[in-house]
Short mmCIF file of C-alpha atoms (C1' of nucleotides) in Angstrom, two decimals:
data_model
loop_
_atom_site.label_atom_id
_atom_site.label_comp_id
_atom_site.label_asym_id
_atom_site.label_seq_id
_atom_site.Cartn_x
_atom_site.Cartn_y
_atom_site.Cartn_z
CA UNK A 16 -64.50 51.17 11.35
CA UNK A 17 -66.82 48.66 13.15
CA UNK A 18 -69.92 48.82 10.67
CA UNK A 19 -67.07 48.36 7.62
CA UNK A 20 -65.88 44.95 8.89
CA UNK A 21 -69.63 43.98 9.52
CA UNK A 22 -70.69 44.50 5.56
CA UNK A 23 -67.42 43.24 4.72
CA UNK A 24 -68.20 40.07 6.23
CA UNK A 25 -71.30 39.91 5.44
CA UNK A 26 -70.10 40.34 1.14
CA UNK A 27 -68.36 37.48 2.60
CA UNK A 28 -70.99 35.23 3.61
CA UNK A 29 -72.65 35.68 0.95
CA UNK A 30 -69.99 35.19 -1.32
CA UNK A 31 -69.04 32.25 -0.10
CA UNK A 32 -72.20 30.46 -0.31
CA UNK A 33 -72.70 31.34 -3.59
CA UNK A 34 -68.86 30.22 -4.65
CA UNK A 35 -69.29 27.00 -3.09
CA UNK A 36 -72.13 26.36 -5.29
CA UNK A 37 -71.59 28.06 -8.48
CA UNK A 38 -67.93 28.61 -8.77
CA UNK A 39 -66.01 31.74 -8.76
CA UNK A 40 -66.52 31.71 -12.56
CA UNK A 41 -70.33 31.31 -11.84
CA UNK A 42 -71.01 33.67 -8.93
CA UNK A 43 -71.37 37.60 -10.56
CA UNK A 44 -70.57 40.37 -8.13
CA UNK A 45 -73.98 41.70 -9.41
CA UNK A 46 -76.36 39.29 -7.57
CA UNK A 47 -73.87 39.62 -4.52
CA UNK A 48 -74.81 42.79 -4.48
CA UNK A 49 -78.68 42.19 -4.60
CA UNK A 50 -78.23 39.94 -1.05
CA UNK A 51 -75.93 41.71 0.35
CA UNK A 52 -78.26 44.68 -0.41
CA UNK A 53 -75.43 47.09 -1.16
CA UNK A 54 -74.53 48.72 -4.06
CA UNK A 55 -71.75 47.90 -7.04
CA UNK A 56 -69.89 51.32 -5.24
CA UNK A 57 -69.94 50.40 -2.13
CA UNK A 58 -69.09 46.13 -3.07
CA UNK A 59 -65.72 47.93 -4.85
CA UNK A 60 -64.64 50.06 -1.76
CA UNK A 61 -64.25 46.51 0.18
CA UNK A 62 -62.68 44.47 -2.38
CA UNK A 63 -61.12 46.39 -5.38
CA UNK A 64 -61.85 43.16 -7.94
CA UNK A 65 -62.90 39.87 -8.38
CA UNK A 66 -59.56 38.53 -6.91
CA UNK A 67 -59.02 40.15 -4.14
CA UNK A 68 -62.73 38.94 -2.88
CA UNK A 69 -60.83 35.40 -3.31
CA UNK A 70 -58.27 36.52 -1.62
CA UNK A 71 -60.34 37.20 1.41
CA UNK A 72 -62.90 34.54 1.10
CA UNK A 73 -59.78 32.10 0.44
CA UNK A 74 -58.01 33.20 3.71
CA UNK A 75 -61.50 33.27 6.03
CA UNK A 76 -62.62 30.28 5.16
CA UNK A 77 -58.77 28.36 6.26
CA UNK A 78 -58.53 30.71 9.34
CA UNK A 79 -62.36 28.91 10.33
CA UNK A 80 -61.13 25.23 9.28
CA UNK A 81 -58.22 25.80 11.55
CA UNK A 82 -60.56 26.94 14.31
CA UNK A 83 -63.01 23.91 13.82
CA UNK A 84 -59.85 20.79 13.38
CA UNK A 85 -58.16 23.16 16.39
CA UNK A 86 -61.16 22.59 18.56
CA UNK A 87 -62.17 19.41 18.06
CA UNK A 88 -59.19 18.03 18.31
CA UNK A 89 -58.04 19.90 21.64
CA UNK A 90 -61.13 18.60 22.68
CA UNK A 91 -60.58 15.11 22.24
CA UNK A 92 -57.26 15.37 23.48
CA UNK A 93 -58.81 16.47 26.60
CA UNK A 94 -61.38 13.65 26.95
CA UNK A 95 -58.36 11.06 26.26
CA UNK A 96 -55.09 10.98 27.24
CA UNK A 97 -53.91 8.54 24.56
CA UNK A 98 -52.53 9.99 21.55
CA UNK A 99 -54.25 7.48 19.15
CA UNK A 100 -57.98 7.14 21.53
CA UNK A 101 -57.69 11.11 21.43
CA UNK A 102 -57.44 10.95 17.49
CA UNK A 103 -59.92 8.25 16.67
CA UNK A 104 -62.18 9.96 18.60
CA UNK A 105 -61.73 13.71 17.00
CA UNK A 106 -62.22 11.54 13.87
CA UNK A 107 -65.75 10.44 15.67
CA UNK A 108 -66.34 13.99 16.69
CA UNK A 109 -65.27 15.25 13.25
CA UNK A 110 -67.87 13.26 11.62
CA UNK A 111 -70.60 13.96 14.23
CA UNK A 112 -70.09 17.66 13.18
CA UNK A 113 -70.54 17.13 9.57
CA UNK A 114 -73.53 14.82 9.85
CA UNK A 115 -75.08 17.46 11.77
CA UNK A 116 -75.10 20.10 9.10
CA UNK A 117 -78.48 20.95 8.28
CA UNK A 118 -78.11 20.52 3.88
CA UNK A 119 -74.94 18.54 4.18
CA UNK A 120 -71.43 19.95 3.83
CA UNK A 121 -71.56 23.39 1.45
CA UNK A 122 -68.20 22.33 0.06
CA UNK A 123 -64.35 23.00 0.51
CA UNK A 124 -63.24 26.51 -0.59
CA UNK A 125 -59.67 24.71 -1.05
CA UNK A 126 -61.11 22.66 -4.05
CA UNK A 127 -62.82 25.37 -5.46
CA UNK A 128 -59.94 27.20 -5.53
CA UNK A 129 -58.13 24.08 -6.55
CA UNK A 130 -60.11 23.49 -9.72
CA UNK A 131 -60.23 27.30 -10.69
CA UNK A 132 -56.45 27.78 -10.41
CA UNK A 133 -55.35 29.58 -13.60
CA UNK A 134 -57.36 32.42 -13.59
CA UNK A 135 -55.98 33.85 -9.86
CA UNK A 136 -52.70 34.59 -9.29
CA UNK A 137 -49.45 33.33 -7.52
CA UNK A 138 -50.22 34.72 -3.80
CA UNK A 139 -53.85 33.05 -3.93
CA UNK A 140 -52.44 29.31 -5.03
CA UNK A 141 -49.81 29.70 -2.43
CA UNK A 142 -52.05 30.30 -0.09
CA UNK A 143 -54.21 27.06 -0.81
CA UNK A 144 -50.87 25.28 -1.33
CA UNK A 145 -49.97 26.17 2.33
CA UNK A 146 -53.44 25.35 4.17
CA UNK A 147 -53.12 21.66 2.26
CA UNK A 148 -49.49 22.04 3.66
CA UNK A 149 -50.77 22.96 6.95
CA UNK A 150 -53.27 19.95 7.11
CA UNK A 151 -50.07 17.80 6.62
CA UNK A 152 -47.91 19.46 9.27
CA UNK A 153 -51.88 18.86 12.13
CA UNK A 154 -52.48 15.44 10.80
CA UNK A 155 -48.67 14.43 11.05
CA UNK A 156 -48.11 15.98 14.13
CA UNK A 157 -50.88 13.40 15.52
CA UNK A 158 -49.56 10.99 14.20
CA UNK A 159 -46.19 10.90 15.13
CA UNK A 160 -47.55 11.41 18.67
CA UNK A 161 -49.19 8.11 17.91
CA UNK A 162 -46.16 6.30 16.31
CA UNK A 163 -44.09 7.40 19.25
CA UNK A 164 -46.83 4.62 21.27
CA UNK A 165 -47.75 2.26 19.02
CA UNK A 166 -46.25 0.26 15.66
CA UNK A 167 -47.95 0.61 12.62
CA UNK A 168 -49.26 -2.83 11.92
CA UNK A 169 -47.71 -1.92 7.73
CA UNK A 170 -44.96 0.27 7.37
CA UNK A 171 -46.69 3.74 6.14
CA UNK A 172 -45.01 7.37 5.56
CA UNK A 173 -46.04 9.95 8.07
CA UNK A 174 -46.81 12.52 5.75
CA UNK A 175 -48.87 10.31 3.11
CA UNK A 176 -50.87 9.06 6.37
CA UNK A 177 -51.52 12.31 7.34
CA UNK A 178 -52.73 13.36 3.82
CA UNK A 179 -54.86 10.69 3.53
CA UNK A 180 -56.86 12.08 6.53
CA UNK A 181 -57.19 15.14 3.92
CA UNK A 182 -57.79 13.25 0.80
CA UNK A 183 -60.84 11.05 2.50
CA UNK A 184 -62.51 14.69 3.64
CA UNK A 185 -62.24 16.62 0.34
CA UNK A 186 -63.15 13.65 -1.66
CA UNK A 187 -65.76 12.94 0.84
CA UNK A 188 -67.08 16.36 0.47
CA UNK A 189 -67.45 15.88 -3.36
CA UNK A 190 -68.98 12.34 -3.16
CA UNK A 191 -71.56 13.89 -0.60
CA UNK A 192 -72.36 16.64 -2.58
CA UNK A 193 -72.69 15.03 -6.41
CA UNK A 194 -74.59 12.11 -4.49
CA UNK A 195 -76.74 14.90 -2.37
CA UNK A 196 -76.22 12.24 0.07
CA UNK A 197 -74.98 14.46 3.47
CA UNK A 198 -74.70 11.74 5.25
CA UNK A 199 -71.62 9.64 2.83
CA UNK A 200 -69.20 12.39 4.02
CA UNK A 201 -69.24 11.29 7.49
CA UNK A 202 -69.49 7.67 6.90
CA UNK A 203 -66.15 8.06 4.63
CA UNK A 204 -64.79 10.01 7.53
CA UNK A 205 -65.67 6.80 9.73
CA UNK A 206 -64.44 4.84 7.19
CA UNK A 207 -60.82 6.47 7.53
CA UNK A 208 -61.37 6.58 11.54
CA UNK A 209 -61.60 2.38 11.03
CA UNK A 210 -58.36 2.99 8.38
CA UNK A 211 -56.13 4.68 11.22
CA UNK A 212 -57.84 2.06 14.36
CA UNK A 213 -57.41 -0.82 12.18
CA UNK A 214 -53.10 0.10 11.12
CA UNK A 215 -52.38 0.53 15.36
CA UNK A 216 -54.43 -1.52 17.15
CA UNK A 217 -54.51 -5.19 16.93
CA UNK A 218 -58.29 -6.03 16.81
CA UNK A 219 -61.47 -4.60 16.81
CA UNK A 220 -63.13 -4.07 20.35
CA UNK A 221 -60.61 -1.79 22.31
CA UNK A 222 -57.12 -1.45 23.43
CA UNK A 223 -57.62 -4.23 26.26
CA UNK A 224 -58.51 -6.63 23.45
CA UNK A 225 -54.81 -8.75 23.48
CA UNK A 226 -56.36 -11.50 25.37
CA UNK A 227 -58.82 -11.93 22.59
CA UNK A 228 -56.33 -12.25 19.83
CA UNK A 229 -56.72 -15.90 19.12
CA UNK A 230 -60.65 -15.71 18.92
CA UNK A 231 -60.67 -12.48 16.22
CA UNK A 232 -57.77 -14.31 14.20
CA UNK A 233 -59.67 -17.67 14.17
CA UNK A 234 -62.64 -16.02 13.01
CA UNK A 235 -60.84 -14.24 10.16
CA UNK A 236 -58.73 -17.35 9.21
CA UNK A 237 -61.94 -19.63 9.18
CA UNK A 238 -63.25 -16.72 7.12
CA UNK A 239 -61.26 -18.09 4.21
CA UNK A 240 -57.31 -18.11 4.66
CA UNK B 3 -69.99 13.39 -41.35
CA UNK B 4 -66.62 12.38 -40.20
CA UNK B 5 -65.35 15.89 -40.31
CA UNK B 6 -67.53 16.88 -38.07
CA UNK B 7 -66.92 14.27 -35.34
CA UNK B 8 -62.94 15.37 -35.70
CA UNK B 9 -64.04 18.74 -35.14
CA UNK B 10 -66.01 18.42 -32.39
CA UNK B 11 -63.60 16.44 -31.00
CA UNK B 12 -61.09 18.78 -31.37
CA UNK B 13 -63.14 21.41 -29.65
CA UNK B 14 -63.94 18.51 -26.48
CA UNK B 15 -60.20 18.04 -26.02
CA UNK B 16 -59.34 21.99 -26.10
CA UNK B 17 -62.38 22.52 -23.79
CA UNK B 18 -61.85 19.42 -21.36
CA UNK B 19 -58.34 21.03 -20.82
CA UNK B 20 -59.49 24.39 -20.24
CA UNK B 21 -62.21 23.61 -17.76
CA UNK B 22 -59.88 21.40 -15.96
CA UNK B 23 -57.53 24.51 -15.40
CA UNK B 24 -60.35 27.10 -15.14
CA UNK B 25 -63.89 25.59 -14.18
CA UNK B 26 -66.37 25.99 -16.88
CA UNK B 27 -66.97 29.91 -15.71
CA UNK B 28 -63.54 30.77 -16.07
CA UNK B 29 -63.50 28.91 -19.60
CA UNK B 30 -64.47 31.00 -22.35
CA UNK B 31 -65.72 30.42 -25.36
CA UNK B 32 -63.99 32.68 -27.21
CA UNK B 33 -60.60 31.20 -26.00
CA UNK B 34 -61.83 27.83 -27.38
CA UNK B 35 -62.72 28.97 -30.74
CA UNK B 36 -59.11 30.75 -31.18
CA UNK B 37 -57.35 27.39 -30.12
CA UNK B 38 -59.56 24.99 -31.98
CA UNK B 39 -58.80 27.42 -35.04
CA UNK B 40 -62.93 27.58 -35.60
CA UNK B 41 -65.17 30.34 -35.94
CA UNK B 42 -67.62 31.61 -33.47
CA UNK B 43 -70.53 30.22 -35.61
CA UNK B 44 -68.89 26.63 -36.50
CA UNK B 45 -68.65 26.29 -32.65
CA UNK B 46 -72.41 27.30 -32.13
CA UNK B 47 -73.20 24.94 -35.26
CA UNK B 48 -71.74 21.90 -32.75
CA UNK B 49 -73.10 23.07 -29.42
CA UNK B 50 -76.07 25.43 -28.96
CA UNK B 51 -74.92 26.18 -26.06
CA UNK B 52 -72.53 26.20 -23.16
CA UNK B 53 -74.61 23.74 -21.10
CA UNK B 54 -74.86 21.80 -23.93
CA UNK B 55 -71.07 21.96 -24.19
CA UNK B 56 -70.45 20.63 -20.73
CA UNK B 57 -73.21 17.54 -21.34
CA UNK B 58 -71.20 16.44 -24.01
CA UNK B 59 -67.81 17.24 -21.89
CA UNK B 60 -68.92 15.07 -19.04
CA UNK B 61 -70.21 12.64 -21.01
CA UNK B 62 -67.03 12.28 -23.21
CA UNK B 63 -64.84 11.94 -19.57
CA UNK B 64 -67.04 9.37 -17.58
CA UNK B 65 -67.24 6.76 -20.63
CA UNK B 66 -63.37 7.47 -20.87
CA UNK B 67 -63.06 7.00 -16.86
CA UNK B 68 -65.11 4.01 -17.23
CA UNK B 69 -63.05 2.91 -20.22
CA UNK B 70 -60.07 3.03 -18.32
CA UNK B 71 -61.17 1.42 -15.11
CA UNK B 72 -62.68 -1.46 -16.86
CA UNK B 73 -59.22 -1.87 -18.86
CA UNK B 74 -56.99 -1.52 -15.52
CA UNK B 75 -58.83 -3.94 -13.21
CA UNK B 76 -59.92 -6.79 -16.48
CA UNK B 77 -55.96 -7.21 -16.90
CA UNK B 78 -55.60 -7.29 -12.99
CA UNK B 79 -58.41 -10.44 -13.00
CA UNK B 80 -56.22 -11.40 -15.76
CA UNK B 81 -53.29 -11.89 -13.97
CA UNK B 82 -54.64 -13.01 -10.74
CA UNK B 83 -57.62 -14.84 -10.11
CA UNK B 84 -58.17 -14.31 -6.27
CA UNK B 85 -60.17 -11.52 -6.28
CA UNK B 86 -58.44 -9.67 -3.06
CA UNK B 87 -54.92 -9.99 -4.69
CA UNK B 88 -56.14 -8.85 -7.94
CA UNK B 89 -58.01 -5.76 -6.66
CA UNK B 90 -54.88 -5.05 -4.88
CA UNK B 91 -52.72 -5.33 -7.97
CA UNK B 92 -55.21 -3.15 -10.15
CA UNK B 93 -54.77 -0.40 -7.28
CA UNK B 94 -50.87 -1.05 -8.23
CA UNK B 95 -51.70 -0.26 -12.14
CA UNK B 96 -53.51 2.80 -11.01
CA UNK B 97 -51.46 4.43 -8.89
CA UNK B 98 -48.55 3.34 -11.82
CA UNK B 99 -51.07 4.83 -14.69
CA UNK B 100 -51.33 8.04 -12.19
CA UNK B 101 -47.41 8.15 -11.38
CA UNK B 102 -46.66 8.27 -15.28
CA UNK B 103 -49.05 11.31 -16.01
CA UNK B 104 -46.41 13.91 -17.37
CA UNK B 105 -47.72 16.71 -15.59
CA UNK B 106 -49.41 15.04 -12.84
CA UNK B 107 -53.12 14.33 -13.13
CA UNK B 108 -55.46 17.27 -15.03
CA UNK B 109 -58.62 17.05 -12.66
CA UNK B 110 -61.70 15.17 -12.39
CA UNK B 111 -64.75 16.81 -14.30
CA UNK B 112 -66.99 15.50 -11.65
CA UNK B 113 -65.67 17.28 -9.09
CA UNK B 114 -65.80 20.19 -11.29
CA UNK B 115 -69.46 19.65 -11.97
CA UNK B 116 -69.98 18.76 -8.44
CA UNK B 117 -68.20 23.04 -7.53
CA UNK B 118 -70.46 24.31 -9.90
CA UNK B 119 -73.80 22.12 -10.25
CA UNK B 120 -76.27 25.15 -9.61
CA UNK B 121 -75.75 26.95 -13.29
CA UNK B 122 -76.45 23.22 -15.27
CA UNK B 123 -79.69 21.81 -15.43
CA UNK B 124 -81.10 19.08 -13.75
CA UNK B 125 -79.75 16.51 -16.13
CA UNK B 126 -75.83 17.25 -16.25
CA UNK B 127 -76.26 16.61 -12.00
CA UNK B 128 -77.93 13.67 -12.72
CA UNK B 129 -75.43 12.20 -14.86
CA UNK B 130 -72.63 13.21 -12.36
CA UNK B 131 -74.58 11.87 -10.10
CA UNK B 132 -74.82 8.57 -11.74
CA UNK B 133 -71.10 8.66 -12.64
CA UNK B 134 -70.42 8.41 -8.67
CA UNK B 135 -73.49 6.16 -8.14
CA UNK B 136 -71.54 3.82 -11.09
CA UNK B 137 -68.09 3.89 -9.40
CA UNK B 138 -70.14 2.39 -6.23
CA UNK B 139 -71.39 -0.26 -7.87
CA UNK B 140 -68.15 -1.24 -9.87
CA UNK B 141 -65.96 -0.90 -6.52
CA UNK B 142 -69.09 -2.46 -5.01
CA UNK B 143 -68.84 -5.60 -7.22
CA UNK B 144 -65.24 -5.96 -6.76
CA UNK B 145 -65.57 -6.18 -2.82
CA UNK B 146 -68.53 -8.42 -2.39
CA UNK B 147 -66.35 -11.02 -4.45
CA UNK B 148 -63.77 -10.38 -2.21
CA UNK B 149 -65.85 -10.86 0.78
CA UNK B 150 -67.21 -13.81 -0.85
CA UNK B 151 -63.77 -15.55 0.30
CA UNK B 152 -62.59 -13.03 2.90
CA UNK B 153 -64.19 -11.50 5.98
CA UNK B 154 -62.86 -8.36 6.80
CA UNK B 155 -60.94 -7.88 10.04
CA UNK B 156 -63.25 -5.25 10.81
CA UNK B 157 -66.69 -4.98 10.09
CA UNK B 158 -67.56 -2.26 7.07
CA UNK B 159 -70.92 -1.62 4.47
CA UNK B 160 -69.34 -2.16 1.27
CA UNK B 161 -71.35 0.78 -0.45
CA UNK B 162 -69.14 2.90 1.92
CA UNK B 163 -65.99 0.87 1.30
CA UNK B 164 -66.36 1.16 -2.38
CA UNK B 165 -66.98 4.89 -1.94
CA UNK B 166 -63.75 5.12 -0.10
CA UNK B 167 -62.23 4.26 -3.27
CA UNK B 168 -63.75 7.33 -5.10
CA UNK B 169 -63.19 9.48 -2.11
CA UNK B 170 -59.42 8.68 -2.21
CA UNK B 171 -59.46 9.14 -5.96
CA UNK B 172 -60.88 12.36 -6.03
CA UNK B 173 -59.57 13.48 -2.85
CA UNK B 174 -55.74 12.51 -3.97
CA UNK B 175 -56.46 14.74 -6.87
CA UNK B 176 -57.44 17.49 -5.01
CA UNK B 177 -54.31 17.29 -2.90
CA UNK B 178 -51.77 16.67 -6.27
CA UNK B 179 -53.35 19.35 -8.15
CA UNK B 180 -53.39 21.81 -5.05
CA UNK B 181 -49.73 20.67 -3.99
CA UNK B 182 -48.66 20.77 -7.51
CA UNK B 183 -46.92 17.17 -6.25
CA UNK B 184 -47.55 15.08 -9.10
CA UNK B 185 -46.57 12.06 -7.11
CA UNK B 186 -49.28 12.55 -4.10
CA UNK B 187 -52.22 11.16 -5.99
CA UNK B 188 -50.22 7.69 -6.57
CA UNK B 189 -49.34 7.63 -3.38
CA UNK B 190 -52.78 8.16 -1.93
CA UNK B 191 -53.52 5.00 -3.97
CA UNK B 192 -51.11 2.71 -2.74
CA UNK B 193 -52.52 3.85 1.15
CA UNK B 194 -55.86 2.50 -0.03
CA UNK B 195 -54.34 -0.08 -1.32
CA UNK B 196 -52.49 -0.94 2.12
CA UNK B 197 -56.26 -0.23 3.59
CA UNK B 198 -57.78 -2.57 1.63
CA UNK B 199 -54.79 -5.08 2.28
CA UNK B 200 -55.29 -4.62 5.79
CA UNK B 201 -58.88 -5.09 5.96
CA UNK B 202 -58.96 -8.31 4.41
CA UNK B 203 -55.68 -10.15 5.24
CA UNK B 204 -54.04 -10.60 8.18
CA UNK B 205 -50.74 -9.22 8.16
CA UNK B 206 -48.28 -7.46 6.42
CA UNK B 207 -46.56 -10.06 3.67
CA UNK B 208 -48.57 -12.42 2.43
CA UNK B 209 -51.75 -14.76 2.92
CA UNK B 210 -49.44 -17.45 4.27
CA UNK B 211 -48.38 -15.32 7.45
CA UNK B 212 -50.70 -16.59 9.96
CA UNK B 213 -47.36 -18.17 11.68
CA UNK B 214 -46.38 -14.80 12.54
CA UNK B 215 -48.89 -13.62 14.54
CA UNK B 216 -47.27 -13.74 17.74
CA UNK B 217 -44.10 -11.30 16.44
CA UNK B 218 -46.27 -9.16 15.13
CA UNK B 219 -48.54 -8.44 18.34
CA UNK B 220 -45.32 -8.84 20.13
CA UNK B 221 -44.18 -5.73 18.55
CA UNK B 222 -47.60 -3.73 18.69
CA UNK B 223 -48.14 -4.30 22.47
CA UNK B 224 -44.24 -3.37 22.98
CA UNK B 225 -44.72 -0.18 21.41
CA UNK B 226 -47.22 0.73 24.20
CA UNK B 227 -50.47 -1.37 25.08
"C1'" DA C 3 -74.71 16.48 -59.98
"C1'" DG C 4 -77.13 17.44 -56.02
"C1'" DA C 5 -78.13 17.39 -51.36
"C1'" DA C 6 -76.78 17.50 -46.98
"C1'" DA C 7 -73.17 18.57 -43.70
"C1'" DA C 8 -69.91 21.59 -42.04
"C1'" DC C 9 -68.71 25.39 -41.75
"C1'" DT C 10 -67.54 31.22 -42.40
"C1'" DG C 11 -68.84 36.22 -41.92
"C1'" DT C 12 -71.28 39.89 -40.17
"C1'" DA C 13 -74.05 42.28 -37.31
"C1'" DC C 14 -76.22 42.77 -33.21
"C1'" DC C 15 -78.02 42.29 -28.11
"C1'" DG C 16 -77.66 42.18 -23.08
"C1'" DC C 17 -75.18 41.07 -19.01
"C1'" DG C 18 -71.44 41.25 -16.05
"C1'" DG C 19 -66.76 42.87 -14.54
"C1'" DG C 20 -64.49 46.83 -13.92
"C1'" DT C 21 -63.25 52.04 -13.87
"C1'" DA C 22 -63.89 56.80 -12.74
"C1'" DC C 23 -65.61 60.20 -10.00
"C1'" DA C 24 -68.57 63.14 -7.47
"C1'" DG C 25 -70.95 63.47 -3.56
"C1'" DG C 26 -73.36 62.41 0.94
"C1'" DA C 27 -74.28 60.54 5.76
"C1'" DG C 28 -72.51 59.84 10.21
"C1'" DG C 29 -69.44 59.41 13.96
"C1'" DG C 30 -65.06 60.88 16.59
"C1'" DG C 31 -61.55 63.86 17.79
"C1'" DA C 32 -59.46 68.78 18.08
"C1'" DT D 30 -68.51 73.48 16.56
"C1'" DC D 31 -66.07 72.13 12.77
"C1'" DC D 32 -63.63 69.08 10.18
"C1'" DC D 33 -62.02 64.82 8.73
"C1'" DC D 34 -62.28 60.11 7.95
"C1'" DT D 35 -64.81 56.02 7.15
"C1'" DC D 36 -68.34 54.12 4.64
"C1'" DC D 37 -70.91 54.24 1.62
"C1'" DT D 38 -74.59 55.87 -2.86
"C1'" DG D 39 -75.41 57.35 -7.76
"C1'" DT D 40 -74.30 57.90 -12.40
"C1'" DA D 41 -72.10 57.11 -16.41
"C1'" DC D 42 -69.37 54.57 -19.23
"C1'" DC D 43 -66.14 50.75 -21.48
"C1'" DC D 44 -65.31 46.18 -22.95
"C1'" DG D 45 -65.34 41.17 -23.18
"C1'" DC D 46 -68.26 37.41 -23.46
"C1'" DG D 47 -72.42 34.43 -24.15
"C1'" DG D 48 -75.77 34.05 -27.28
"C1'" DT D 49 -78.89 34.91 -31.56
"C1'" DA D 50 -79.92 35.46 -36.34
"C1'" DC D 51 -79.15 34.53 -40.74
"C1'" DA D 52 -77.11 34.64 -45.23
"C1'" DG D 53 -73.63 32.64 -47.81
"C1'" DT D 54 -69.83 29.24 -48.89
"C1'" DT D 55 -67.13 25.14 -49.01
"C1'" DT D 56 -66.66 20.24 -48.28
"C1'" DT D 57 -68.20 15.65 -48.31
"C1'" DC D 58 -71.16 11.81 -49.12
"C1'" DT D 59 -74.24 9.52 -52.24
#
DNA sequence: AGAAAACTGTACCGCGGGTACAGGAGGGGA
DNA sequence: TCCCCTCCTGTACCCGCGGTACAGTTTTCT
């Protein structure tokens, strides 16, 4: 029972190394068989086909995103008691983490999946469908928390707020990884972290900064206004 | 002659659609020969291989993507000459152009590239490559003449600006196609678009609201600072 | 008319996904 | 101790697909 989960994860691993840089099209069950070092028989008693390997590697790798977004965030909500300090800096965190892998970001299962779509079936797009869902449901729980403090210098729609925070990581991922630049991913997640300072705080510097309002709005008016 | 560029074309469009859907391992050629209405040899007679297929693929869809772009933000500059305002109003036509796709938008070949870049040779992830490194520059352009006349409220490295364009872009995708919400990808536009506006005026109308400064910060520190 | 371009047809190869089973090692409970 | 269940291995086979080879045919341009 134990030594059965341990291959199984370890098909897993490998699998999903392999996906995330080949494809599911790309990646034959053959040479995950050669790393794994176990044989076709033994791949098959795990996972009965190609899709149900998805299926697993699909649902593993959200269950771990959760994890990571769960813990950074919990942890910046315990270093600041302010909804929006507490986000900016799991944004800061968040991009920390992700300029700190080793060979850059592998890549997001969720757009592999996403760009593969019509050759799984209905349970596996459902799934992706709900961890983008889910993203929306984190990020817009944040930032409601936020909106409940502070106005929104522009008027903006929780939910398309909250999937920007998604859009800026997945197309960061892919910018990172065509440019084999690792480091673009977390400067675009910086990037969205000045995005979300910049629409509820007034000014640069911190949230102490009203007395300096007149000084950053000269500076921008004599900048050409 | 001229057959055979209608032909070939005919087997770019089927294929472009396919891969879009499928990835280029989940595309086969088979499937392409029986929609084009070819034979197995006419295809070979075109491309000599698959790799050679998806050169010609990616090639086709960045000159288009470059096609359009130039297009889109020419008859902004057209319409407005301040360069902020007409940046702003070409990320209007886009998210329009994206908004009137009938079945939302089809996928980016770069990201597909990008999930699959270890089975094509060095010179298709070049050309990707150079695809994103282009969208830098032309993004780049656009906000250096912007800064020429505005300085940002806060301070950003335009490379990474003008890759928060792409990001968004292919990001927004990611979410539309995954969501199977059409509408997202426009709307991730129009936040960059309020990013942007943000960034480099300073408030929410128009470049004449300096007056209102004072109601606005009134607001934002009543909502908790 | 003739050459080149643009195919069709046929036959074949090897790889990879997948199926079908038979059997074996090893640990845990009766 | 025996048996059963989990966790595999080994073998054999099928088929679809990428790809090659090449001969022959039609279409198109000059």
């Amino acid at each position: 029972m134990r030594k059965g989960e341990e291959t199984r994860n370890r098909i897993l691993d490998v699998a999903e190394a392999a996906v995330l840089q080949k494809g599911f099209g790309g990646t034959s069950i053959e040479e995950l068989i050669v790393e794994t070092g176990i044989t076709k028989s033994g791949f098959f008693y795990h996972f009965k086909d190609k899709n149900e390997l998805a299926k697993a590697l699909l649902n593993r790798y959200i269950e771990n995103d959760e994890r990571i977004y769960d813990e950074i965030f919990s942890r910046a909500r315990d270093l600041m008691d302010d909804p929006l300090q507490s986000f900016l800096l799991g944004l800061k965190l968040l991009s920390e983490l992700v300029a700190d892998l080793p060979n850059g970001h592998p890549g997001c299962l969720v757009a592999t999946v996403c760009y593969y779509e019509r050759l799984f079936d209905r349970e596996i797009q459902e799934t992706n469908r709900n961890a983008v869902l889910a993203w929306r449901r984190r990020f817009g729980r944040m930032f409601r928390e936020i909106m409940a403090v502070y106005t929104p210098r522009e008027p903006v729609d929780v939910d398309q707020l909250a999937d920007m925070v998604s859009s800026v990581l997945e197309g960061g991922i892919v910018l990172s990884k065509t440019l084999k630049e690792p480091n673009t991913l977390a400067e675009q997640v910086l990037m969205l972290r000045i995005f979300v300072r910049m629409l509820f705080l007034p000014a640069i510097e911190s949230p102490l900064v009203a007395v300096r309002h007149d000084q950053i709005y000269g500076t921008v008016r004599s900048g050409g206004l």
